[in-house]
GROMACS .gro file of C-alpha atoms in nm:
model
  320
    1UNK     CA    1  -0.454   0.124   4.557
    2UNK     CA    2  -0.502  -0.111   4.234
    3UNK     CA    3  -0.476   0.081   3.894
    4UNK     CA    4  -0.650  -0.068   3.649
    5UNK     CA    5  -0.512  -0.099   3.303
    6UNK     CA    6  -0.721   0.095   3.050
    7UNK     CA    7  -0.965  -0.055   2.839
    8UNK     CA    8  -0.906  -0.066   2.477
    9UNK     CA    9  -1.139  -0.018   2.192
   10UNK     CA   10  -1.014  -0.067   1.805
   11UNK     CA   11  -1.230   0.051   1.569
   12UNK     CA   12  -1.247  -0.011   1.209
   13UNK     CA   13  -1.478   0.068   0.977
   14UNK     CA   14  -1.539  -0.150   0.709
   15UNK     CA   15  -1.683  -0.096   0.357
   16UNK     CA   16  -1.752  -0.407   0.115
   17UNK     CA   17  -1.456  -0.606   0.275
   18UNK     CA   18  -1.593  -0.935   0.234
   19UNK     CA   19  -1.236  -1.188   0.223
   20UNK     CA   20  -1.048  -0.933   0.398
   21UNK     CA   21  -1.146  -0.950   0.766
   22UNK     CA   22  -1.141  -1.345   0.775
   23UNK     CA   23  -0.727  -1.284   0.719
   24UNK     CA   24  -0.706  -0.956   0.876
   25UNK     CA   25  -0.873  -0.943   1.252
   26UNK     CA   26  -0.655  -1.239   1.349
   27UNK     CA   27  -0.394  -1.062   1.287
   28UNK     CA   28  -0.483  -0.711   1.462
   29UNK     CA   29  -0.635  -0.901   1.758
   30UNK     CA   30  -0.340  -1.068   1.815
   31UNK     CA   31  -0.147  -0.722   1.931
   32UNK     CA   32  -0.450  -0.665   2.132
   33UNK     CA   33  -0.395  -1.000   2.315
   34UNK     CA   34  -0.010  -0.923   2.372
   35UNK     CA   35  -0.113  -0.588   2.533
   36UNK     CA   36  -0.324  -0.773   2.745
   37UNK     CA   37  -0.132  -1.058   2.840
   38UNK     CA   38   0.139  -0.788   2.942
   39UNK     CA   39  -0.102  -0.612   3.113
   40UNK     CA   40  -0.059  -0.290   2.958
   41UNK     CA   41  -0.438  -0.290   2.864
   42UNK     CA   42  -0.767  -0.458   2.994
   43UNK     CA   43  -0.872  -0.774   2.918
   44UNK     CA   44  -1.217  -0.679   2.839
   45UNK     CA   45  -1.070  -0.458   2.557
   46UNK     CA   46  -1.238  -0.563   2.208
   47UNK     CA   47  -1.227  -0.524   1.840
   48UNK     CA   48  -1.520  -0.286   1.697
   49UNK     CA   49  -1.619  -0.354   1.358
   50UNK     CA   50  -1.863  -0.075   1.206
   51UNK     CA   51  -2.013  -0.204   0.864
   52UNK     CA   52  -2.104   0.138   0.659
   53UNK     CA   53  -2.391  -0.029   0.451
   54UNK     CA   54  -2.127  -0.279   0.245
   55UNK     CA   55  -2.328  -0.443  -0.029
   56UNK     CA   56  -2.124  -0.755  -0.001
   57UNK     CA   57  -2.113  -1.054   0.227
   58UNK     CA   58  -1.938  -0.799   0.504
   59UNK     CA   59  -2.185  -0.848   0.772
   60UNK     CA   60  -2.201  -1.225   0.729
   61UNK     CA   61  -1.826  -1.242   0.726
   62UNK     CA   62  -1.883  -1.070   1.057
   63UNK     CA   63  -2.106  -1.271   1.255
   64UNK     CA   64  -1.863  -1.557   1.148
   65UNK     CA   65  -1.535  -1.406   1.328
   66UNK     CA   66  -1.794  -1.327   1.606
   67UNK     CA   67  -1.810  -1.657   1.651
   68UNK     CA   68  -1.486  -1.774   1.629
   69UNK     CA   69  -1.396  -1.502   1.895
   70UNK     CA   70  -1.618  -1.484   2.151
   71UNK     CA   71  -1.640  -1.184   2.387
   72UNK     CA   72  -1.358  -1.051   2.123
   73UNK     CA   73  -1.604  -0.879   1.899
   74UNK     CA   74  -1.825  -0.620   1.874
   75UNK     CA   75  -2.016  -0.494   1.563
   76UNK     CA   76  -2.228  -0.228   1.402
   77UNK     CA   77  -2.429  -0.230   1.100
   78UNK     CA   78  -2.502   0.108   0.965
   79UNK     CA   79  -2.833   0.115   0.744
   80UNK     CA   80  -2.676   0.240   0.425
   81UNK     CA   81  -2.321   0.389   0.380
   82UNK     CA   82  -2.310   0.678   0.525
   83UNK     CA   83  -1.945   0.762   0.438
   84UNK     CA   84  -1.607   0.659   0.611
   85UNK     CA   85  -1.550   0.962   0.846
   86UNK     CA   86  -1.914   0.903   0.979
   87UNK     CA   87  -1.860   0.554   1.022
   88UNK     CA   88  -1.562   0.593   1.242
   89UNK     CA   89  -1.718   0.898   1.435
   90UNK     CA   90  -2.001   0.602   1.471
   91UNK     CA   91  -1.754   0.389   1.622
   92UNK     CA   92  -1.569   0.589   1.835
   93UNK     CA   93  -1.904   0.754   1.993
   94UNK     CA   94  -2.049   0.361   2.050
   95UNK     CA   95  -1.713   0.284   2.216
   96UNK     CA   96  -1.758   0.600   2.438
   97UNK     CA   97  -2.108   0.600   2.568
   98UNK     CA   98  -2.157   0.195   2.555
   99UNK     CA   99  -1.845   0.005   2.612
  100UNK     CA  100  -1.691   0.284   2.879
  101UNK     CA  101  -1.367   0.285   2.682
  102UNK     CA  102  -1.024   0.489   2.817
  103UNK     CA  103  -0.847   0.447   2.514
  104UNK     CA  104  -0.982   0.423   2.150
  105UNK     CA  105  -0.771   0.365   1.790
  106UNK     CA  106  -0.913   0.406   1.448
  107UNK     CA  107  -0.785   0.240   1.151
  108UNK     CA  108  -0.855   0.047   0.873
  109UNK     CA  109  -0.930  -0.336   0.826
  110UNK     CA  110  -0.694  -0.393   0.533
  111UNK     CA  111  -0.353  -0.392   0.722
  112UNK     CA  112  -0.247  -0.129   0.527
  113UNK     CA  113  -0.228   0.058   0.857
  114UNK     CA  114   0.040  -0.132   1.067
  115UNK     CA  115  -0.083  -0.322   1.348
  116UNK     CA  116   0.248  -0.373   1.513
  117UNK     CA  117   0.294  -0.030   1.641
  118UNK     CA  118  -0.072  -0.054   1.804
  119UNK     CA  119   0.146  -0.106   2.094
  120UNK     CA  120   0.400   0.209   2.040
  121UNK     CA  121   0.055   0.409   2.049
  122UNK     CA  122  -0.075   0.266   2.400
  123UNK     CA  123   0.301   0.331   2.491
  124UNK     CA  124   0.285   0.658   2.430
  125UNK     CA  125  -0.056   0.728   2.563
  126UNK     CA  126   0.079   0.585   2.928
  127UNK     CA  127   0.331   0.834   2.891
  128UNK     CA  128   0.121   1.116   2.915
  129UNK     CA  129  -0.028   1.201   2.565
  130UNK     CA  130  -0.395   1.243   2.474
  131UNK     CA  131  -0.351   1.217   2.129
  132UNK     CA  132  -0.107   0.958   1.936
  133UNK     CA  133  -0.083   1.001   1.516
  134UNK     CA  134  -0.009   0.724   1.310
  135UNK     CA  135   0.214   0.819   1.042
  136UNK     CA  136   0.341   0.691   0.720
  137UNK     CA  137   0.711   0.751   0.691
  138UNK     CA  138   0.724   0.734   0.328
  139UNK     CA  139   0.464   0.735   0.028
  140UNK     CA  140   0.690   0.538  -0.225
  141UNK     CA  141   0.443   0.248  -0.243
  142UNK     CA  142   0.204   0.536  -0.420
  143UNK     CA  143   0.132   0.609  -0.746
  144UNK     CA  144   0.327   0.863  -0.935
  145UNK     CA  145   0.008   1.088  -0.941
  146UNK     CA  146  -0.172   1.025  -0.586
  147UNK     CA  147   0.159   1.094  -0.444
  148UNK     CA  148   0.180   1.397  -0.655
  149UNK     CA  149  -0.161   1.500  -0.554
  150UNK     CA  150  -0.098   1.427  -0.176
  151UNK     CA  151   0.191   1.678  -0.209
  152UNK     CA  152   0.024   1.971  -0.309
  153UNK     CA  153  -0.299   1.916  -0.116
  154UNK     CA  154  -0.103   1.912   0.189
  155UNK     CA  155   0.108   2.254   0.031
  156UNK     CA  156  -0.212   2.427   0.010
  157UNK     CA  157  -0.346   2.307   0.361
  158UNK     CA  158  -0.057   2.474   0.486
  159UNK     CA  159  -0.038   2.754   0.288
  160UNK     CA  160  -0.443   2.856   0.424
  161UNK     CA  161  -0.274   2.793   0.748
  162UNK     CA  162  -0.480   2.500   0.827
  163UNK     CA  163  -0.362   2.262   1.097
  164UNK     CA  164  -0.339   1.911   0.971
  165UNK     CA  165  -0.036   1.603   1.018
  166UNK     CA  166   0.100   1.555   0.688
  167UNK     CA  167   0.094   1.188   0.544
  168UNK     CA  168  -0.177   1.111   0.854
  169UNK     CA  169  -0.481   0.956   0.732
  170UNK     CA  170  -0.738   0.830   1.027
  171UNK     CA  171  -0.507   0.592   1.250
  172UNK     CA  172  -0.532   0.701   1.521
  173UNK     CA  173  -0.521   0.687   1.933
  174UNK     CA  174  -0.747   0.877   2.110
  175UNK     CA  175  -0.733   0.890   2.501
  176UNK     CA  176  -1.080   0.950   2.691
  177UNK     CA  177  -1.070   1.318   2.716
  178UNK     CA  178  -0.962   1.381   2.377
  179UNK     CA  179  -1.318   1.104   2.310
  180UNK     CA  180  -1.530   1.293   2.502
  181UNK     CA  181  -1.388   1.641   2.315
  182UNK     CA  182  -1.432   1.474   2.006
  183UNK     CA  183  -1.762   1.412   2.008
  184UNK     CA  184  -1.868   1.737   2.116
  185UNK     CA  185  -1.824   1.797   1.751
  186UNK     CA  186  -2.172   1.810   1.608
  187UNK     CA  187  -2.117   1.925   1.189
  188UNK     CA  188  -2.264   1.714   0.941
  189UNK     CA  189  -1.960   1.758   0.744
  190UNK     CA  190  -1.702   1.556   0.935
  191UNK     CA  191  -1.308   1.598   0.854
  192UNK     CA  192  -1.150   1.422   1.139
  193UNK     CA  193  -0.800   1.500   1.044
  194UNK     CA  194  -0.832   1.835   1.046
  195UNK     CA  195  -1.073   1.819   1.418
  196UNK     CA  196  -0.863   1.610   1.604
  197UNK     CA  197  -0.588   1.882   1.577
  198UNK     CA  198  -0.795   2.069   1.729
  199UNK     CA  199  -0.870   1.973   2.020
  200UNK     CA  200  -0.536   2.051   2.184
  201UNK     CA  201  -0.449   1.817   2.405
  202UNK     CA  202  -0.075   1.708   2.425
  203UNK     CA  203   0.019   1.449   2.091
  204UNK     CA  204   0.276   1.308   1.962
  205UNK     CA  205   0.364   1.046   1.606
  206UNK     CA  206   0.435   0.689   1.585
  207UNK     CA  207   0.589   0.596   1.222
  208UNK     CA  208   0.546   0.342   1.011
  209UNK     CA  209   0.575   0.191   0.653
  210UNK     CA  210   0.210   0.150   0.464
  211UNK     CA  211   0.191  -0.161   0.338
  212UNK     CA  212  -0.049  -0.309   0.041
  213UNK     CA  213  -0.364  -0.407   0.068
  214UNK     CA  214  -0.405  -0.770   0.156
  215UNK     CA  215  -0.710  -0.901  -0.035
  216UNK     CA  216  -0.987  -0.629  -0.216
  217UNK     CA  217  -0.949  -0.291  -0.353
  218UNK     CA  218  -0.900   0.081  -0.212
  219UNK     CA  219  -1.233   0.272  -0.209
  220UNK     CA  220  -1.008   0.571  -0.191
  221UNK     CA  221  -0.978   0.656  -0.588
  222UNK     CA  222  -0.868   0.981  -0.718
  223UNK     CA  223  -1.257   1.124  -0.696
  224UNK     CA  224  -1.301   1.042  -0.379
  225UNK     CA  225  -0.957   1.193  -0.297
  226UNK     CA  226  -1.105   1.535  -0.430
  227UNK     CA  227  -1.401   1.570  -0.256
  228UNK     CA  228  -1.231   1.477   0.052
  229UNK     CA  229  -0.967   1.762   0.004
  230UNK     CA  230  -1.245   1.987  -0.146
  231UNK     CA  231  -1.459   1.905   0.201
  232UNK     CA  232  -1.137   1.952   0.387
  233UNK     CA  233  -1.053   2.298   0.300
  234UNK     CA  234  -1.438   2.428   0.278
  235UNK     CA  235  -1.477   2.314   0.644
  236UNK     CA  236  -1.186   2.451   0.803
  237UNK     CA  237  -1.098   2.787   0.626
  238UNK     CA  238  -1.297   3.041   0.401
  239UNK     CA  239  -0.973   3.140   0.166
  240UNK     CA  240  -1.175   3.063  -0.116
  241UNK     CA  241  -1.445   3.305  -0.043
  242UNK     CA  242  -1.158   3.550   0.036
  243UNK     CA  243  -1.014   3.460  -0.321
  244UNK     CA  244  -1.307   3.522  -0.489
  245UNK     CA  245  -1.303   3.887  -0.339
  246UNK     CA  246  -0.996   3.954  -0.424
  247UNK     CA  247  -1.030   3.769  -0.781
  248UNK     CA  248  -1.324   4.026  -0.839
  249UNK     CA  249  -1.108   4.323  -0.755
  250UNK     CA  250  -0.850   4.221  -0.964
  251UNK     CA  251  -1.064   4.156  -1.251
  252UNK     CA  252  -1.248   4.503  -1.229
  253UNK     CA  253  -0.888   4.662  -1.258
  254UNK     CA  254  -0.856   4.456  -1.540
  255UNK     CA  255  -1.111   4.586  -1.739
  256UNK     CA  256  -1.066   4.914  -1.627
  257UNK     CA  257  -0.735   4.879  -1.886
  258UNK     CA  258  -0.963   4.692  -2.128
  259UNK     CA  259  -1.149   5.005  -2.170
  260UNK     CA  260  -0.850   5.231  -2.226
  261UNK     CA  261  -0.669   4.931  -2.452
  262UNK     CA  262  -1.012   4.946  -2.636
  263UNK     CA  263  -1.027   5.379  -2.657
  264UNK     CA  264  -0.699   5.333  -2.805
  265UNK     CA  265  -0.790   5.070  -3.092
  266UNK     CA  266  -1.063   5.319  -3.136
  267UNK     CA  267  -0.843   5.643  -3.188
  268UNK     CA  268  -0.537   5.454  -3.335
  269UNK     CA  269  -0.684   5.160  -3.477
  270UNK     CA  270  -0.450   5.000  -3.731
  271UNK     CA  271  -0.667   4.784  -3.942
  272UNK     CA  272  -0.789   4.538  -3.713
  273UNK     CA  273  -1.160   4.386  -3.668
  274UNK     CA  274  -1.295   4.665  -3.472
  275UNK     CA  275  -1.434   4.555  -3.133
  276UNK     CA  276  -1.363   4.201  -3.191
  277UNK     CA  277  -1.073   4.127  -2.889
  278UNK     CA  278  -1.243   4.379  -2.688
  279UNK     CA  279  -1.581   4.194  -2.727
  280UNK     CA  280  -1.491   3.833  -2.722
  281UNK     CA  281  -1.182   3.777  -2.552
  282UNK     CA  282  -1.326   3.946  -2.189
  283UNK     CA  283  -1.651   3.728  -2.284
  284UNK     CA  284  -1.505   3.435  -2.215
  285UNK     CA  285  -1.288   3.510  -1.970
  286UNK     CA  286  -1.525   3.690  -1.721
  287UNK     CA  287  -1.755   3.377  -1.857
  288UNK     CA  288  -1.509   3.117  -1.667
  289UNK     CA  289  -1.466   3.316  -1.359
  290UNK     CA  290  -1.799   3.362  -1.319
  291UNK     CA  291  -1.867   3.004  -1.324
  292UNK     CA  292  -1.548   2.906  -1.112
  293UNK     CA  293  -1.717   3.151  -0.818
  294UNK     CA  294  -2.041   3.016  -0.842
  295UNK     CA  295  -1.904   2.639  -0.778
  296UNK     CA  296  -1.713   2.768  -0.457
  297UNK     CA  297  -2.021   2.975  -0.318
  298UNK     CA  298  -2.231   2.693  -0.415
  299UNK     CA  299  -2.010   2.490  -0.200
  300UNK     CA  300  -2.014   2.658   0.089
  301UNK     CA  301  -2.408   2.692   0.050
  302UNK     CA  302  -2.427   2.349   0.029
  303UNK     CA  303  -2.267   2.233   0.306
  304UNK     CA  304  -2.463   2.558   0.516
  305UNK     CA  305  -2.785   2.355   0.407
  306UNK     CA  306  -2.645   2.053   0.514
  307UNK     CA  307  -2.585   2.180   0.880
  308UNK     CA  308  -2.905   2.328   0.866
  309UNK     CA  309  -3.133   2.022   0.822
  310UNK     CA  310  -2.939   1.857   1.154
  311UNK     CA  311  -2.993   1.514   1.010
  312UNK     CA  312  -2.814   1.236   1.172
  313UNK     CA  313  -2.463   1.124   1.083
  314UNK     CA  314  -2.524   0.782   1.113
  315UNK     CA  315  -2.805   0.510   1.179
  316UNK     CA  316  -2.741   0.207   1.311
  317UNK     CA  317  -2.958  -0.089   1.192
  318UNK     CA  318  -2.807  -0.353   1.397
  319UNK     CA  319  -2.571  -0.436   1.706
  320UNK     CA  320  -2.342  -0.730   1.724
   0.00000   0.00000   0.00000
């Protein structure tokens, strides 16, 4: 009996990229094309291009390289931007239910996630595993301060005892079960790094050095960064709500030895401005925690009213 090789599916989202897929999708396609000259994959494996609402020339940049590679291509146009993890949970669910693949990879459109080991991946996905991480090997082409930052978000990741691949962002292979289990996943509030974990099935890493963009700039600045690490640990652990508790306990002991600090000014006072520390000094200090607690339950509310509204992750306005 005949096995046929498994069709492939790239997909990679793309966000105001106008001058970067013209020099980058011959370049990604091309390991796609060894793969299936070799026969490791199908040849009616394409390149899927999800456009999350750019505001530049993206779509027309498109429609161009659709051109120039026919039956290569396939595209989505998202009505608006409705964020990067939805746009390549858009992606991999079109390349599930509508282009039947076996074997889907995530990653980005600026090369700084290295095509050549696109092959290392399928490699290790015909050897058995489900799941194949792309990993950088080093972050020395960071900034002192987003390396910094990386460092101890991943520290405190562990430290809630949240399962995550350190210095993985969202290259990745996923093998048809692990699609299907994927998008079983139905929250609003998408963190695929810390999903795909898990899942479970059997993975495995393929390293490899992060290069520079080639044309265009990261829409990954430090804000961003936050609220992706904020949404991160919010979705997968309630520490924080556990800190709070204990933050409140801690306090109220606290002021328990106010009050006998404050008898004690009282009875021995020795000349200084009566009831001023005692006043003042807990008044801003309860003042701050109070509002510190309110932001994390306010998170947590936020994204409870977000599931609760079941609005759609994505919307697609047009198919290529």
């Amino acid at each position: 009996m005949l096995i046929m090789p498994s069709l492939l599916t790239i997909v990679l989202p793309c966000y105001n990229e106008q001058g970067v897929l013209k020099q980058s999708i011959p370049i990604i396609w091309k390991q796609v094309d060894n793969l299936i000259k070799n026969q490791n994959v199908s040849p009616d494996s394409r390149l899927l291009l999800v456009d999350d609402g750019s505001a530049d020339d993206t779509w027309v940049e498109i429609q161009t390289l659709s051109n120039q590679y026919p039956n290569t291509i396939k595209a989505l146009k998202l009505t608006r931007n409705f964020g990067h993890q939805n746009a390549v949970f858009a992606g991999m669910t079109f390349a599930r239910d509508r282009l039947n693949t076996d074997v889907c990879i995530s990653m980005d459109c600026d090369l700084q996630d290295d095509p050549k080991i696109i092959s290392q991946m399928v490699a290790e996905y015909q050897a058995g595993y489900e799941v194949v991480y792309g990993v950088r090997s080093s972050r020395n082409k960071d900034t002192t301060a987003k390396r910094s930052f990386a460092q101890w978000y991943y520290r405190i990741l562990s430290g809630l005892k949240i399962d995550i691949i350190p210095d993985h962002a969202d290259y990745r292979l996923l093998g048809k079960k692990a699609l299907n289990a994927l998008t079983q996943f139905n929250e609003n509030n998408l963190f695929l790094r810390g999903i795909v974990p898990l899942l479970g099935y059997p993975s495995t890493k393929v390293y490899y050095e992060r290069e520079e963009r080639i044309a265009g700039y990261s829409k990954y600045d430090i804000s961003r960064m936050i609220r992706l690490a904020i949404n991160g640990i919010c979705s997968f652990s309630s520490a924080p709500l556990v800190f709070i508790l204990w933050l409140g306990m801690i306090i109220s002991l606290f002021s328990v030895f106010m009050g006998i600090w404050a008898l004690g000014v009282k009875l021995f006072g020795n000349g200084s401005i009566p009831g001023w520390a005692s006043i003042v000094v807990p008044m801003y200090f309860l003042g701050g925690i109070q509002l510190f607690t309110m932001g994390v339950i306010g998170i947590y509310v936020g994204k409870i009213f977000e599931e609760a509204k079941h609005r759609p992750k994505y919307l697609i306005e047009q198919e290529l």
